[in-house]
Short mmCIF file of C-alpha atoms in Angstrom, two decimals:
data_model
loop_
_atom_site.label_atom_id
_atom_site.label_comp_id
_atom_site.label_asym_id
_atom_site.label_seq_id
_atom_site.Cartn_x
_atom_site.Cartn_y
_atom_site.Cartn_z
CA UNK A 1 43.42 70.13 4.10
CA UNK A 2 41.86 69.77 0.68
CA UNK A 3 42.60 73.24 -0.68
CA UNK A 4 43.14 74.12 -4.31
CA UNK A 5 43.13 77.13 -6.60
CA UNK A 6 39.62 78.65 -6.56
CA UNK A 7 37.82 77.91 -9.84
CA UNK A 8 36.28 81.41 -9.89
CA UNK A 9 36.48 84.76 -8.16
CA UNK A 10 33.40 84.20 -6.04
CA UNK A 11 31.81 86.48 -3.45
CA UNK A 12 33.73 84.83 -0.56
CA UNK A 13 36.96 85.25 -2.50
CA UNK A 14 36.17 88.94 -2.99
CA UNK A 15 35.58 89.29 0.77
CA UNK A 16 38.92 87.60 1.43
CA UNK A 17 40.71 89.90 -1.01
CA UNK A 18 39.18 92.92 0.69
CA UNK A 19 40.38 91.57 4.05
CA UNK A 20 44.03 91.16 3.01
CA UNK A 21 44.42 93.97 0.44
CA UNK A 22 41.61 96.52 0.65
CA UNK A 23 40.84 97.68 -2.88
CA UNK A 24 43.02 94.91 -4.36
CA UNK A 25 42.21 92.68 -7.33
CA UNK A 26 42.81 88.96 -7.68
CA UNK A 27 44.29 87.63 -10.93
CA UNK A 28 45.10 84.17 -12.22
CA UNK A 29 48.79 83.56 -12.90
CA UNK A 30 50.48 80.60 -14.58
CA UNK A 31 52.65 78.27 -12.53
CA UNK A 32 55.94 77.59 -14.31
CA UNK A 33 58.19 75.94 -11.72
CA UNK A 34 61.92 76.43 -11.92
CA UNK A 35 63.86 73.12 -12.06
CA UNK A 36 65.47 73.72 -8.66
CA UNK A 37 62.48 75.38 -6.99
CA UNK A 38 61.17 73.88 -3.75
CA UNK A 39 57.51 73.48 -2.74
CA UNK A 40 56.42 76.06 -0.13
CA UNK A 41 59.66 78.05 -0.46
CA UNK A 42 58.53 80.87 -2.73
CA UNK A 43 60.77 83.56 -1.27
CA UNK A 44 64.16 81.81 -1.72
CA UNK A 45 62.90 80.45 -5.06
CA UNK A 46 62.23 83.97 -6.36
CA UNK A 47 65.46 85.33 -4.90
CA UNK A 48 67.45 82.63 -6.72
CA UNK A 49 65.59 83.34 -9.97
CA UNK A 50 66.41 87.05 -9.71
CA UNK A 51 70.10 86.24 -9.30
CA UNK A 52 70.03 84.12 -12.48
CA UNK A 53 67.72 86.12 -14.72
CA UNK A 54 67.11 89.55 -13.22
CA UNK A 55 63.63 90.87 -12.64
CA UNK A 56 62.19 91.43 -9.18
CA UNK A 57 59.98 89.99 -6.46
CA UNK A 58 56.32 90.88 -5.98
CA UNK A 59 54.77 89.96 -2.65
CA UNK A 60 51.10 89.44 -1.98
CA UNK A 61 48.71 86.61 -1.19
CA UNK A 62 48.02 83.32 -2.92
CA UNK A 63 44.35 82.41 -2.56
CA UNK A 64 43.11 78.90 -1.84
CA UNK A 65 39.70 77.31 -1.47
CA UNK A 66 38.53 74.26 0.44
CA UNK A 67 35.10 73.77 -1.17
CA UNK A 68 32.21 74.19 1.29
CA UNK A 69 34.68 74.75 4.14
CA UNK A 70 36.87 77.86 3.85
CA UNK A 71 38.83 80.23 1.66
CA UNK A 72 42.38 81.12 2.63
CA UNK A 73 45.08 83.67 1.77
CA UNK A 74 48.74 82.64 2.06
CA UNK A 75 51.63 85.13 2.12
CA UNK A 76 53.36 84.51 -1.19
CA UNK A 77 55.83 85.89 -3.72
CA UNK A 78 55.93 85.66 -7.51
CA UNK A 79 58.61 86.65 -10.01
CA UNK A 80 58.31 89.68 -12.28
CA UNK A 81 60.45 89.10 -15.38
CA UNK A 82 62.56 91.91 -16.88
CA UNK A 83 59.76 92.22 -19.48
CA UNK A 84 57.15 92.73 -16.76
CA UNK A 85 55.49 89.28 -16.89
CA UNK A 86 54.19 87.86 -13.59
CA UNK A 87 54.97 84.18 -13.12
CA UNK A 88 54.70 81.85 -10.15
CA UNK A 89 57.91 79.83 -10.27
CA UNK A 90 57.17 77.78 -7.11
CA UNK A 91 55.79 74.23 -7.58
CA UNK A 92 52.54 73.34 -5.84
CA UNK A 93 51.79 70.33 -3.62
CA UNK A 94 48.91 69.25 -5.88
CA UNK A 95 50.64 70.37 -9.11
CA UNK A 96 48.22 73.22 -9.82
CA UNK A 97 48.95 74.85 -13.18
CA UNK A 98 47.70 78.28 -12.10
CA UNK A 99 47.19 80.28 -8.94
CA UNK A 100 44.87 83.07 -7.89
CA UNK A 101 47.02 85.93 -6.60
CA UNK A 102 46.41 89.37 -5.17
CA UNK A 103 49.44 91.64 -5.14
CA UNK A 104 50.30 93.91 -2.24
CA UNK A 105 53.17 96.23 -3.26
CA UNK A 106 53.44 97.43 0.36
CA UNK A 107 54.44 93.96 1.57
CA UNK A 108 58.10 93.01 1.87
CA UNK A 109 59.58 89.66 2.79
CA UNK A 110 61.79 90.15 5.86
CA UNK A 111 62.38 86.53 6.79
CA UNK A 112 59.48 86.41 9.24
CA UNK A 113 56.40 84.18 8.91
CA UNK A 114 52.90 85.50 8.38
CA UNK A 115 49.91 83.38 9.27
CA UNK A 116 47.34 82.57 6.61
CA UNK A 117 44.10 84.53 6.66
CA UNK A 118 41.07 82.23 6.66
CA UNK A 119 37.35 82.81 6.16
CA UNK A 120 34.74 80.12 6.80
CA UNK A 121 32.31 79.38 3.98
CA UNK A 122 29.52 78.51 6.39
CA UNK A 123 28.65 79.08 10.03
CA UNK A 124 29.77 75.81 11.59
CA UNK A 125 31.52 75.10 14.89
CA UNK A 126 33.82 72.47 13.34
CA UNK A 127 35.16 75.00 10.83
CA UNK A 128 35.58 77.68 13.49
CA UNK A 129 37.52 75.26 15.67
CA UNK A 130 39.70 74.17 12.75
CA UNK A 131 40.57 77.78 11.90
CA UNK A 132 41.26 78.59 15.56
CA UNK A 133 43.51 75.53 16.02
CA UNK A 134 45.46 76.47 12.86
CA UNK A 135 45.94 80.02 14.14
CA UNK A 136 47.09 78.83 17.56
CA UNK A 137 49.66 76.46 16.03
CA UNK A 138 51.24 79.35 14.12
CA UNK A 139 51.18 81.47 17.28
CA UNK A 140 53.00 78.78 19.26
CA UNK A 141 55.50 78.21 16.44
CA UNK A 142 56.24 81.97 16.35
CA UNK A 143 56.47 82.54 20.09
CA UNK A 144 59.48 84.49 21.35
CA UNK A 145 62.80 83.66 19.70
CA UNK A 146 61.07 81.03 17.52
CA UNK A 147 59.81 83.89 15.36
CA UNK A 148 63.26 84.41 13.84
CA UNK A 149 64.07 80.71 13.37
CA UNK A 150 64.00 79.39 9.81
CA UNK A 151 63.37 75.79 8.78
CA UNK A 152 62.93 73.40 11.70
CA UNK A 153 61.54 75.14 14.78
CA UNK A 154 61.91 73.34 18.10
CA UNK A 155 58.74 73.56 20.20
CA UNK A 156 58.06 71.69 23.47
CA UNK A 157 55.71 68.78 22.83
CA UNK A 158 53.22 69.85 25.50
CA UNK A 159 52.73 73.17 23.72
CA UNK A 160 52.26 71.98 20.16
CA UNK A 161 51.02 68.37 20.17
CA UNK A 162 47.52 68.98 21.62
CA UNK A 163 46.91 71.66 19.00
CA UNK A 164 48.19 69.47 16.18
CA UNK A 165 46.00 66.59 17.35
CA UNK A 166 42.99 68.92 17.46
CA UNK A 167 43.70 70.28 13.98
CA UNK A 168 44.18 66.78 12.55
CA UNK A 169 40.95 65.54 14.15
CA UNK A 170 39.03 68.57 12.91
CA UNK A 171 40.54 68.31 9.44
CA UNK A 172 39.51 64.66 9.21
CA UNK A 173 36.03 65.58 10.44
CA UNK A 174 35.66 68.25 7.75
CA UNK A 175 37.05 65.97 5.06
CA UNK A 176 34.39 63.41 5.98
CA UNK A 177 31.67 66.03 5.62
CA UNK A 178 30.90 66.25 9.32
CA UNK A 179 29.03 69.30 10.62
CA UNK A 180 28.60 70.46 14.19
CA UNK A 181 25.17 68.82 14.57
CA UNK A 182 26.41 65.43 13.25
CA UNK A 183 27.72 62.54 15.34
CA UNK A 184 31.27 63.23 16.52
CA UNK A 185 34.08 61.49 14.65
CA UNK A 186 35.23 59.86 17.91
CA UNK A 187 32.12 57.62 17.74
CA UNK A 188 30.88 58.56 21.19
CA UNK A 189 27.36 58.73 19.76
CA UNK A 190 27.01 62.39 20.74
CA UNK A 191 26.79 65.30 18.36
CA UNK A 192 30.12 67.07 17.78
CA UNK A 193 28.95 70.28 19.46
CA UNK A 194 28.09 68.30 22.61
CA UNK A 195 31.21 66.12 22.49
CA UNK A 196 34.67 67.28 21.36
CA UNK A 197 33.12 70.57 20.33
CA UNK A 198 32.24 71.45 23.91
CA UNK A 199 35.75 70.77 25.23
CA UNK A 200 37.51 72.55 22.38
CA UNK A 201 35.27 75.60 22.69
CA UNK A 202 36.95 76.05 26.07
CA UNK A 203 40.47 74.95 25.09
CA UNK A 204 40.57 76.97 21.86
CA UNK A 205 38.78 79.97 23.30
CA UNK A 206 35.92 80.01 20.77
#
């Protein structure tokens, strides 16, 4: 995916905020990574910071945007310093210097995963399939006793690999600018919606 911090609080971002935290407000926060902080591990990062320097954890949602494709909210935690400053101490994959964050004081981290919340930026079958495949991967990864597993989660190949292949194919299609009425990325010569799109509408239940 080609997501990054949204450059502005646009109308789709406002709709996303209302979806995850009704009545909430998104704010930009600086990213100041701790030396030992790990990418995508905000909760242990903040817990370790609290042990060293005090303060507390604030949970909420980090907002991302894939231009012309989707906006996305990711369950996230930032550090509140003893002086009351909000800082994101977790490094980012693309080294973003700021994040867009909406706090949800009702949320608590209890060691269980939460799927991202995604909204398409246009009505397109490729985007809908990508979002659905992403949701189904999380559902499979969190099935049964897997929900309480941390780190590596063992999932039978027949359950996860078809979904991962679909998501990768769809992600590559979106990255190339493909839309549902364009020729499918598989080079069959058919439009996506009449090629892979038709099969995945059944398989993904869209």
